[in-house]
Amino acid sequence: GAVVSQHPSWVICKSGTSVKIECRSLDFQATTMFWYRQFPKQSLMLMATSNEGSKATYEQGVEKDKFLINHASLTLSTLTVTSAHPEDSSFYICSARRSSGGALETQYFGPGTRLLVL
Amino acid sequence: GENVEQHPSTLSVQEGDSAVIKCTYSDSASNYFPWYKQELGKGPQLIIDIRSNVGEKKDQRIAVTLNKTAKHFSLHITETQPEDSAVYFCAADAGFQKLVFGTGTRLLVSP
């Protein structure tokens, strides 16, 4: 299998605080992980591509200082929403690609993290 | 860049009927086309994918067809069941290992 976990599954925080979301590939190594944001009843919007050991590549319009991404190992990437505001409330989903041993194009998604900023 | 369009946005069928969801893409260089199923409050789950060297792929009740000339691909679900109710997304690879997603189809299977 190809299992991806996220933690926490949901978080409620006060405006101005920072929130860290973890994405782990449990049974495979992932050189590349992706972070998406999804609004209700909408499609997935790619925020950034995270490569192990290097800086993340952000999509146009995504503030890199607002959404800090760290990919410190082949099984873990983190997304930190800094100084969160109500407009950052959303469903954040990560995905991971295998480094080897199977279809390299396939992205396996985590269960998502629902963030609510009050 | 790649652009993916998906139709219909909603689809209601009776249990046992077939369901077909269609997607078109713009970049002829795309070679990988996955389909994901997303249930409410959960992450997308890969259900089937197809690569450009194949015209059709089947996995039990699910099949995907690809027409590279016309740049469209379709998901076919036969003998639908209530548990098939979900939002389905098509996607196409867009270079640098990224995927571009369609807008989603909400499938409702009524018992």
mmCIF file of N, CA and C in Angstrom, chain B:
data_model
loop_
_atom_site.group_PDB
_atom_site.id
_atom_site.type_symbol
_atom_site.label_atom_id
_atom_site.label_comp_id
_atom_site.label_asym_id
_atom_site.label_seq_id
_atom_site.Cartn_x
_atom_site.Cartn_y
_atom_site.Cartn_z
ATOM 1 N N GLY B 1 0.015 26.586 -19.799
ATOM 2 C CA GLY B 1 0.022 25.440 -18.912
ATOM 3 C C GLY B 1 -1.191 24.567 -19.108
ATOM 4 N N GLU B 2 -1.175 23.447 -18.429
ATOM 5 C CA GLU B 2 -2.261 22.470 -18.553
ATOM 6 C C GLU B 2 -3.565 23.017 -17.960
ATOM 7 N N ASN B 3 -4.666 22.714 -18.619
ATOM 8 C CA ASN B 3 -5.997 23.058 -18.128
ATOM 9 C C ASN B 3 -6.888 21.832 -18.292
ATOM 10 N N VAL B 4 -7.601 21.485 -17.233
ATOM 11 C CA VAL B 4 -8.463 20.302 -17.263
ATOM 12 C C VAL B 4 -9.904 20.720 -17.001
ATOM 13 N N GLU B 5 -10.790 20.326 -17.892
ATOM 14 C CA GLU B 5 -12.220 20.586 -17.719
ATOM 15 C C GLU B 5 -12.939 19.267 -17.468
ATOM 16 N N GLN B 6 -13.933 19.324 -16.595
ATOM 17 C CA GLN B 6 -14.626 18.113 -16.169
ATOM 18 C C GLN B 6 -16.129 18.327 -16.217
ATOM 19 N N HIS B 7 -16.847 17.311 -16.732
ATOM 20 C CA HIS B 7 -18.305 17.379 -16.838
ATOM 21 C C HIS B 7 -18.911 16.003 -16.582
ATOM 22 N N PRO B 8 -20.111 15.912 -15.991
ATOM 23 C CA PRO B 8 -20.882 17.043 -15.483
ATOM 24 C C PRO B 8 -20.414 17.434 -14.081
ATOM 25 N N SER B 9 -20.939 18.498 -13.540
ATOM 26 C CA SER B 9 -20.574 18.907 -12.188
ATOM 27 C C SER B 9 -21.346 18.080 -11.160
ATOM 28 N N THR B 10 -22.540 17.665 -11.509
ATOM 29 C CA THR B 10 -23.317 16.758 -10.658
ATOM 30 C C THR B 10 -23.936 15.684 -11.527
ATOM 31 N N LEU B 11 -24.091 14.503 -10.933
ATOM 32 C CA LEU B 11 -24.629 13.371 -11.664
ATOM 33 C C LEU B 11 -25.428 12.511 -10.693
ATOM 34 N N SER B 12 -26.695 12.325 -10.993
ATOM 35 C CA SER B 12 -27.561 11.493 -10.162
ATOM 36 C C SER B 12 -27.996 10.277 -10.954
ATOM 37 N N VAL B 13 -27.803 9.102 -10.376
ATOM 38 C CA VAL B 13 -28.187 7.856 -11.046
ATOM 39 C C VAL B 13 -28.885 6.961 -10.039
ATOM 40 N N GLN B 14 -29.609 5.984 -10.571
ATOM 41 C CA GLN B 14 -30.223 4.968 -9.733
ATOM 42 C C GLN B 14 -29.236 3.829 -9.529
ATOM 43 N N GLU B 15 -29.333 3.217 -8.377
ATOM 44 C CA GLU B 15 -28.470 2.071 -8.075
ATOM 45 C C GLU B 15 -28.571 1.041 -9.194
ATOM 46 N N GLY B 16 -27.398 0.570 -9.650
ATOM 47 C CA GLY B 16 -27.373 -0.416 -10.720
ATOM 48 C C GLY B 16 -27.118 0.183 -12.091
ATOM 49 N N ASP B 17 -27.389 1.489 -12.215
ATOM 50 C CA ASP B 17 -27.127 2.157 -13.484
ATOM 51 C C ASP B 17 -25.630 2.403 -13.639
ATOM 52 N N SER B 18 -25.241 2.821 -14.857
ATOM 53 C CA SER B 18 -23.851 3.208 -15.118
ATOM 54 C C SER B 18 -23.702 4.712 -14.984
ATOM 55 N N ALA B 19 -22.499 5.136 -14.673
ATOM 56 C CA ALA B 19 -22.193 6.571 -14.571
ATOM 57 C C ALA B 19 -20.946 6.852 -15.399
ATOM 58 N N VAL B 20 -20.983 7.956 -16.130
ATOM 59 C CA VAL B 20 -19.840 8.335 -16.963
ATOM 60 C C VAL B 20 -19.472 9.790 -16.667
ATOM 61 N N ILE B 21 -18.210 10.018 -16.410
ATOM 62 C CA ILE B 21 -17.689 11.366 -16.151
ATOM 63 C C ILE B 21 -16.602 11.634 -17.188
ATOM 64 N N LYS B 22 -16.651 12.819 -17.781
ATOM 65 C CA LYS B 22 -15.735 13.119 -18.881
ATOM 66 C C LYS B 22 -14.819 14.290 -18.559
ATOM 67 N N CYS B 23 -13.587 14.201 -19.021
ATOM 68 C CA CYS B 23 -12.610 15.273 -18.827
ATOM 69 C C CYS B 23 -11.862 15.550 -20.121
ATOM 70 N N THR B 24 -11.538 16.797 -20.331
ATOM 71 C CA THR B 24 -10.685 17.186 -21.450
ATOM 72 C C THR B 24 -9.479 17.917 -20.900
ATOM 73 N N TYR B 25 -8.366 17.819 -21.615
ATOM 74 C CA TYR B 25 -7.154 18.497 -21.189
ATOM 75 C C TYR B 25 -6.571 19.261 -22.362
ATOM 76 N N SER B 26 -5.684 20.185 -22.070
ATOM 77 C CA SER B 26 -5.205 21.080 -23.120
ATOM 78 C C SER B 26 -3.788 20.783 -23.596
ATOM 79 N N ASP B 27 -2.953 20.222 -22.724
ATOM 80 C CA ASP B 27 -1.536 20.042 -23.039
ATOM 81 C C ASP B 27 -1.291 18.658 -23.640
ATOM 82 N N SER B 28 -0.933 18.621 -24.899
ATOM 83 C CA SER B 28 -0.716 17.342 -25.578
ATOM 84 C C SER B 28 0.485 16.591 -25.021
ATOM 85 N N ALA B 29 1.308 17.250 -24.220
ATOM 86 C CA ALA B 29 2.473 16.588 -23.624
ATOM 87 C C ALA B 29 2.104 15.776 -22.382
ATOM 88 N N SER B 30 0.906 15.936 -21.872
ATOM 89 C CA SER B 30 0.484 15.181 -20.687
ATOM 90 C C SER B 30 0.417 13.695 -21.004
ATOM 91 N N ASN B 31 0.894 12.886 -20.051
ATOM 92 C CA ASN B 31 0.966 11.446 -20.283
ATOM 93 C C ASN B 31 0.344 10.597 -19.178
ATOM 94 N N TYR B 32 -0.090 11.229 -18.107
ATOM 95 C CA TYR B 32 -0.593 10.479 -16.966
ATOM 96 C C TYR B 32 -1.899 11.087 -16.492
ATOM 97 N N PHE B 33 -2.923 10.221 -16.319
ATOM 98 C CA PHE B 33 -4.266 10.714 -16.029
ATOM 99 C C PHE B 33 -4.899 9.877 -14.915
ATOM 100 N N PRO B 34 -4.837 10.356 -13.686
ATOM 101 C CA PRO B 34 -5.438 9.621 -12.571
ATOM 102 C C PRO B 34 -6.857 10.111 -12.281
ATOM 103 N N TRP B 35 -7.627 9.256 -11.627
ATOM 104 C CA TRP B 35 -8.946 9.614 -11.134
ATOM 105 C C TRP B 35 -8.960 9.394 -9.622
ATOM 106 N N TYR B 36 -9.541 10.368 -8.919
ATOM 107 C CA TYR B 36 -9.612 10.281 -7.469
ATOM 108 C C TYR B 36 -11.065 10.367 -7.020
ATOM 109 N N LYS B 37 -11.354 9.661 -5.929
ATOM 110 C CA LYS B 37 -12.666 9.710 -5.288
ATOM 111 C C LYS B 37 -12.485 10.381 -3.940
ATOM 112 N N GLN B 38 -13.304 11.381 -3.658
ATOM 113 C CA GLN B 38 -13.203 12.072 -2.374
ATOM 114 C C GLN B 38 -14.538 12.014 -1.649
ATOM 115 N N GLU B 39 -14.539 11.395 -0.503
ATOM 116 C CA GLU B 39 -15.725 11.372 0.345
ATOM 117 C C GLU B 39 -15.694 12.577 1.272
ATOM 118 N N LEU B 40 -16.839 12.927 1.786
ATOM 119 C CA LEU B 40 -16.989 14.144 2.576
ATOM 120 C C LEU B 40 -16.016 14.168 3.754
ATOM 121 N N GLY B 41 -15.234 15.235 3.837
ATOM 122 C CA GLY B 41 -14.329 15.409 4.959
ATOM 123 C C GLY B 41 -13.067 14.568 4.914
ATOM 124 N N LYS B 42 -12.813 13.921 3.780
ATOM 125 C CA LYS B 42 -11.640 13.063 3.662
ATOM 126 C C LYS B 42 -10.743 13.504 2.513
ATOM 127 N N GLY B 43 -9.544 12.962 2.469
ATOM 128 C CA GLY B 43 -8.645 13.238 1.370
ATOM 129 C C GLY B 43 -9.011 12.426 0.142
ATOM 130 N N PRO B 44 -8.557 12.848 -1.040
ATOM 131 C CA PRO B 44 -8.839 12.093 -2.270
ATOM 132 C C PRO B 44 -8.159 10.734 -2.251
ATOM 133 N N GLN B 45 -8.851 9.756 -2.801
ATOM 134 C CA GLN B 45 -8.317 8.402 -2.873
ATOM 135 C C GLN B 45 -8.199 8.003 -4.334
ATOM 136 N N LEU B 46 -7.011 7.562 -4.740
ATOM 137 C CA LEU B 46 -6.804 7.130 -6.117
ATOM 138 C C LEU B 46 -7.637 5.884 -6.387
ATOM 139 N N ILE B 47 -8.435 5.925 -7.466
ATOM 140 C CA ILE B 47 -9.242 4.754 -7.790
ATOM 141 C C ILE B 47 -8.778 4.063 -9.067
ATOM 142 N N ILE B 48 -8.226 4.818 -9.986
ATOM 143 C CA ILE B 48 -7.698 4.231 -11.215
ATOM 144 C C ILE B 48 -6.880 5.293 -11.932
ATOM 145 N N ASP B 49 -5.924 4.863 -12.724
ATOM 146 C CA ASP B 49 -5.148 5.816 -13.522
ATOM 147 C C ASP B 49 -4.805 5.180 -14.855
ATOM 148 N N ILE B 50 -4.422 6.015 -15.797
ATOM 149 C CA ILE B 50 -4.080 5.514 -17.122
ATOM 150 C C ILE B 50 -2.938 6.340 -17.685
ATOM 151 N N ARG B 51 -2.100 5.683 -18.428
ATOM 152 C CA ARG B 51 -0.993 6.366 -19.074
ATOM 153 C C ARG B 51 -1.216 6.421 -20.568
ATOM 154 N N SER B 52 -0.498 7.296 -21.233
ATOM 155 C CA SER B 52 -0.822 7.625 -22.618
ATOM 156 C C SER B 52 -0.563 6.499 -23.595
ATOM 157 N N ASN B 53 0.160 5.475 -23.170
ATOM 158 C CA ASN B 53 0.427 4.365 -24.093
ATOM 159 C C ASN B 53 -0.692 3.320 -24.076
ATOM 160 N N VAL B 54 -1.738 3.616 -23.323
ATOM 161 C CA VAL B 54 -2.871 2.686 -23.199
ATOM 162 C C VAL B 54 -4.160 3.432 -23.505
ATOM 163 N N GLY B 55 -5.079 2.802 -24.201
ATOM 164 C CA GLY B 55 -6.325 3.465 -24.551
ATOM 165 C C GLY B 55 -7.452 3.200 -23.570
ATOM 166 N N GLU B 56 -7.331 2.087 -22.821
ATOM 167 C CA GLU B 56 -8.391 1.738 -21.884
ATOM 168 C C GLU B 56 -7.808 0.894 -20.757
ATOM 169 N N LYS B 57 -8.372 1.059 -19.588
ATOM 170 C CA LYS B 57 -7.959 0.278 -18.424
ATOM 171 C C LYS B 57 -9.169 -0.005 -17.577
ATOM 172 N N LYS B 58 -9.254 -1.236 -17.062
ATOM 173 C CA LYS B 58 -10.432 -1.622 -16.299
ATOM 174 C C LYS B 58 -10.027 -2.267 -14.987
ATOM 175 N N ASP B 59 -10.795 -1.967 -13.943
ATOM 176 C CA ASP B 59 -10.588 -2.572 -12.640
ATOM 177 C C ASP B 59 -11.957 -2.841 -12.036
ATOM 178 N N GLN B 60 -12.438 -4.048 -12.195
ATOM 179 C CA GLN B 60 -13.744 -4.479 -11.704
ATOM 180 C C GLN B 60 -14.835 -3.583 -12.290
ATOM 181 N N ARG B 61 -15.532 -2.801 -11.485
ATOM 182 C CA ARG B 61 -16.646 -1.988 -12.008
ATOM 183 C C ARG B 61 -16.203 -0.638 -12.565
ATOM 184 N N ILE B 62 -14.928 -0.373 -12.484
ATOM 185 C CA ILE B 62 -14.427 0.939 -12.907
ATOM 186 C C ILE B 62 -13.551 0.789 -14.134
ATOM 187 N N ALA B 63 -13.731 1.685 -15.089
ATOM 188 C CA ALA B 63 -12.902 1.680 -16.290
ATOM 189 C C ALA B 63 -12.589 3.117 -16.670
ATOM 190 N N VAL B 64 -11.468 3.302 -17.310
ATOM 191 C CA VAL B 64 -11.089 4.621 -17.826
ATOM 192 C C VAL B 64 -10.669 4.454 -19.278
ATOM 193 N N THR B 65 -11.115 5.391 -20.111
ATOM 194 C CA THR B 65 -10.726 5.402 -21.515
ATOM 195 C C THR B 65 -9.989 6.695 -21.814
ATOM 196 N N LEU B 66 -9.064 6.632 -22.736
ATOM 197 C CA LEU B 66 -8.258 7.799 -23.085
ATOM 198 C C LEU B 66 -8.187 7.937 -24.595
ATOM 199 N N ASN B 67 -8.463 9.128 -25.078
ATOM 200 C CA ASN B 67 -8.319 9.455 -26.488
ATOM 201 C C ASN B 67 -7.316 10.587 -26.598
ATOM 202 N N LYS B 68 -6.073 10.250 -26.894
ATOM 203 C CA LYS B 68 -5.019 11.267 -26.914
ATOM 204 C C LYS B 68 -5.189 12.244 -28.073
ATOM 205 N N THR B 69 -5.725 11.759 -29.177
ATOM 206 C CA THR B 69 -5.915 12.637 -30.325
ATOM 207 C C THR B 69 -6.891 13.759 -29.993
ATOM 208 N N ALA B 70 -7.983 13.366 -29.366
ATOM 209 C CA ALA B 70 -9.011 14.341 -29.003
ATOM 210 C C ALA B 70 -8.725 15.000 -27.660
ATOM 211 N N LYS B 71 -7.737 14.512 -26.945
ATOM 212 C CA LYS B 71 -7.368 15.029 -25.624
ATOM 213 C C LYS B 71 -8.533 14.971 -24.645
ATOM 214 N N HIS B 72 -9.148 13.802 -24.564
ATOM 215 C CA HIS B 72 -10.139 13.620 -23.527
ATOM 216 C C HIS B 72 -10.078 12.210 -22.959
ATOM 217 N N PHE B 73 -10.503 12.091 -21.708
ATOM 218 C CA PHE B 73 -10.532 10.805 -21.027
ATOM 219 C C PHE B 73 -11.771 10.743 -20.144
ATOM 220 N N SER B 74 -12.239 9.527 -19.933
ATOM 221 C CA SER B 74 -13.520 9.343 -19.246
ATOM 222 C C SER B 74 -13.430 8.245 -18.199
ATOM 223 N N LEU B 75 -14.229 8.413 -17.161
ATOM 224 C CA LEU B 75 -14.368 7.407 -16.103
ATOM 225 C C LEU B 75 -15.733 6.759 -16.257
ATOM 226 N N HIS B 76 -15.751 5.427 -16.245
ATOM 227 C CA HIS B 76 -16.997 4.682 -16.367
ATOM 228 C C HIS B 76 -17.159 3.815 -15.120
ATOM 229 N N ILE B 77 -18.288 3.972 -14.458
ATOM 230 C CA ILE B 77 -18.607 3.126 -13.304
ATOM 231 C C ILE B 77 -19.868 2.346 -13.652
ATOM 232 N N THR B 78 -19.765 1.039 -13.631
ATOM 233 C CA THR B 78 -20.933 0.202 -13.929
ATOM 234 C C THR B 78 -21.528 -0.332 -12.638
ATOM 235 N N GLU B 79 -22.789 -0.744 -12.727
ATOM 236 C CA GLU B 79 -23.507 -1.318 -11.581
ATOM 237 C C GLU B 79 -23.298 -0.470 -10.326
ATOM 238 N N THR B 80 -23.604 0.791 -10.435
ATOM 239 C CA THR B 80 -23.346 1.712 -9.323
ATOM 240 C C THR B 80 -24.058 1.294 -8.045
ATOM 241 N N GLN B 81 -23.401 1.611 -6.932
ATOM 242 C CA GLN B 81 -23.927 1.296 -5.605
ATOM 243 C C GLN B 81 -23.954 2.578 -4.779
ATOM 244 N N PRO B 82 -24.804 2.647 -3.761
ATOM 245 C CA PRO B 82 -24.874 3.873 -2.943
ATOM 246 C C PRO B 82 -23.517 4.297 -2.399
ATOM 247 N N GLU B 83 -22.650 3.345 -2.103
ATOM 248 C CA GLU B 83 -21.334 3.701 -1.572
ATOM 249 C C GLU B 83 -20.409 4.317 -2.626
ATOM 250 N N ASP B 84 -20.844 4.340 -3.868
ATOM 251 C CA ASP B 84 -20.085 5.045 -4.909
ATOM 252 C C ASP B 84 -20.336 6.556 -4.834
ATOM 253 N N SER B 85 -21.328 6.957 -4.071
ATOM 254 C CA SER B 85 -21.650 8.387 -3.947
ATOM 255 C C SER B 85 -20.467 9.121 -3.324
ATOM 256 N N ALA B 86 -19.984 10.140 -4.031
ATOM 257 C CA ALA B 86 -18.799 10.900 -3.603
ATOM 258 C C ALA B 86 -18.533 11.963 -4.661
ATOM 259 N N VAL B 87 -17.459 12.711 -4.458
ATOM 260 C CA VAL B 87 -16.996 13.638 -5.494
ATOM 261 C C VAL B 87 -15.809 12.998 -6.196
ATOM 262 N N TYR B 88 -15.842 13.001 -7.512
ATOM 263 C CA TYR B 88 -14.788 12.397 -8.312
ATOM 264 C C TYR B 88 -14.016 13.499 -9.040
ATOM 265 N N PHE B 89 -12.695 13.406 -8.976
ATOM 266 C CA PHE B 89 -11.824 14.368 -9.647
ATOM 267 C C PHE B 89 -10.960 13.651 -10.675
ATOM 268 N N CYS B 90 -10.877 14.210 -11.871
ATOM 269 C CA CYS B 90 -9.887 13.756 -12.828
ATOM 270 C C CYS B 90 -8.677 14.677 -12.713
ATOM 271 N N ALA B 91 -7.553 14.239 -13.244
ATOM 272 C CA ALA B 91 -6.349 15.058 -13.206
ATOM 273 C C ALA B 91 -5.456 14.675 -14.372
ATOM 274 N N ALA B 92 -4.554 15.575 -14.705
ATOM 275 C CA ALA B 92 -3.568 15.320 -15.747
ATOM 276 C C ALA B 92 -2.219 15.857 -15.267
ATOM 277 N N ASP B 93 -1.167 15.172 -15.639
ATOM 278 C CA ASP B 93 0.153 15.650 -15.223
ATOM 279 C C ASP B 93 0.498 16.906 -16.008
ATOM 280 N N ALA B 94 1.192 17.806 -15.293
ATOM 281 C CA ALA B 94 1.437 19.135 -15.869
ATOM 282 C C ALA B 94 2.911 19.501 -15.835
ATOM 283 N N GLY B 95 3.774 18.529 -15.884
ATOM 284 C CA GLY B 95 5.204 18.837 -15.832
ATOM 285 C C GLY B 95 5.671 19.025 -14.398
ATOM 286 N N PHE B 96 6.958 18.795 -14.161
ATOM 287 C CA PHE B 96 7.538 18.915 -12.812
ATOM 288 C C PHE B 96 6.758 18.051 -11.817
ATOM 289 N N GLN B 97 6.200 16.951 -12.321
ATOM 290 C CA GLN B 97 5.488 15.980 -11.491
ATOM 291 C C GLN B 97 4.210 16.539 -10.865
ATOM 292 N N LYS B 98 3.777 17.707 -11.284
ATOM 293 C CA LYS B 98 2.555 18.275 -10.728
ATOM 294 C C LYS B 98 1.335 17.700 -11.425
ATOM 295 N N LEU B 99 0.220 17.747 -10.727
ATOM 296 C CA LEU B 99 -1.065 17.366 -11.299
ATOM 297 C C LEU B 99 -1.983 18.589 -11.356
ATOM 298 N N VAL B 100 -2.741 18.683 -12.429
ATOM 299 C CA VAL B 100 -3.795 19.690 -12.525
ATOM 300 C C VAL B 100 -5.117 18.949 -12.443
ATOM 301 N N PHE B 101 -5.985 19.408 -11.560
ATOM 302 C CA PHE B 101 -7.239 18.716 -11.289
ATOM 303 C C PHE B 101 -8.404 19.352 -12.023
ATOM 304 N N GLY B 102 -9.367 18.526 -12.361
ATOM 305 C CA GLY B 102 -10.636 19.026 -12.854
ATOM 306 C C GLY B 102 -11.435 19.621 -11.711
ATOM 307 N N THR B 103 -12.596 20.144 -12.034
ATOM 308 C CA THR B 103 -13.414 20.853 -11.046
ATOM 309 C C THR B 103 -14.268 19.925 -10.193
ATOM 310 N N GLY B 104 -14.273 18.640 -10.522
ATOM 311 C CA GLY B 104 -14.989 17.667 -9.706
ATOM 312 C C GLY B 104 -16.400 17.375 -10.180
ATOM 313 N N THR B 105 -16.840 16.149 -9.938
ATOM 314 C CA THR B 105 -18.209 15.721 -10.245
ATOM 315 C C THR B 105 -18.792 15.097 -8.993
ATOM 316 N N ARG B 106 -19.909 15.643 -8.563
ATOM 317 C CA ARG B 106 -20.592 15.074 -7.396
ATOM 318 C C ARG B 106 -21.549 14.001 -7.886
ATOM 319 N N LEU B 107 -21.237 12.752 -7.551
ATOM 320 C CA LEU B 107 -22.063 11.618 -7.961
ATOM 321 C C LEU B 107 -22.965 11.188 -6.819
ATOM 322 N N LEU B 108 -24.245 11.096 -7.106
ATOM 323 C CA LEU B 108 -25.207 10.620 -6.119
ATOM 324 C C LEU B 108 -25.892 9.380 -6.670
ATOM 325 N N VAL B 109 -25.757 8.273 -5.954
ATOM 326 C CA VAL B 109 -26.391 7.018 -6.357
ATOM 327 C C VAL B 109 -27.536 6.748 -5.399
ATOM 328 N N SER B 110 -28.734 6.757 -5.940
ATOM 329 C CA SER B 110 -29.934 6.558 -5.108
ATOM 330 C C SER B 110 -30.321 5.087 -5.073
ATOM 331 N N PRO B 111 -30.657 4.595 -3.868
ATOM 332 C CA PRO B 111 -31.043 3.184 -3.756
ATOM 333 C C PRO B 111 -32.387 2.931 -4.433
#
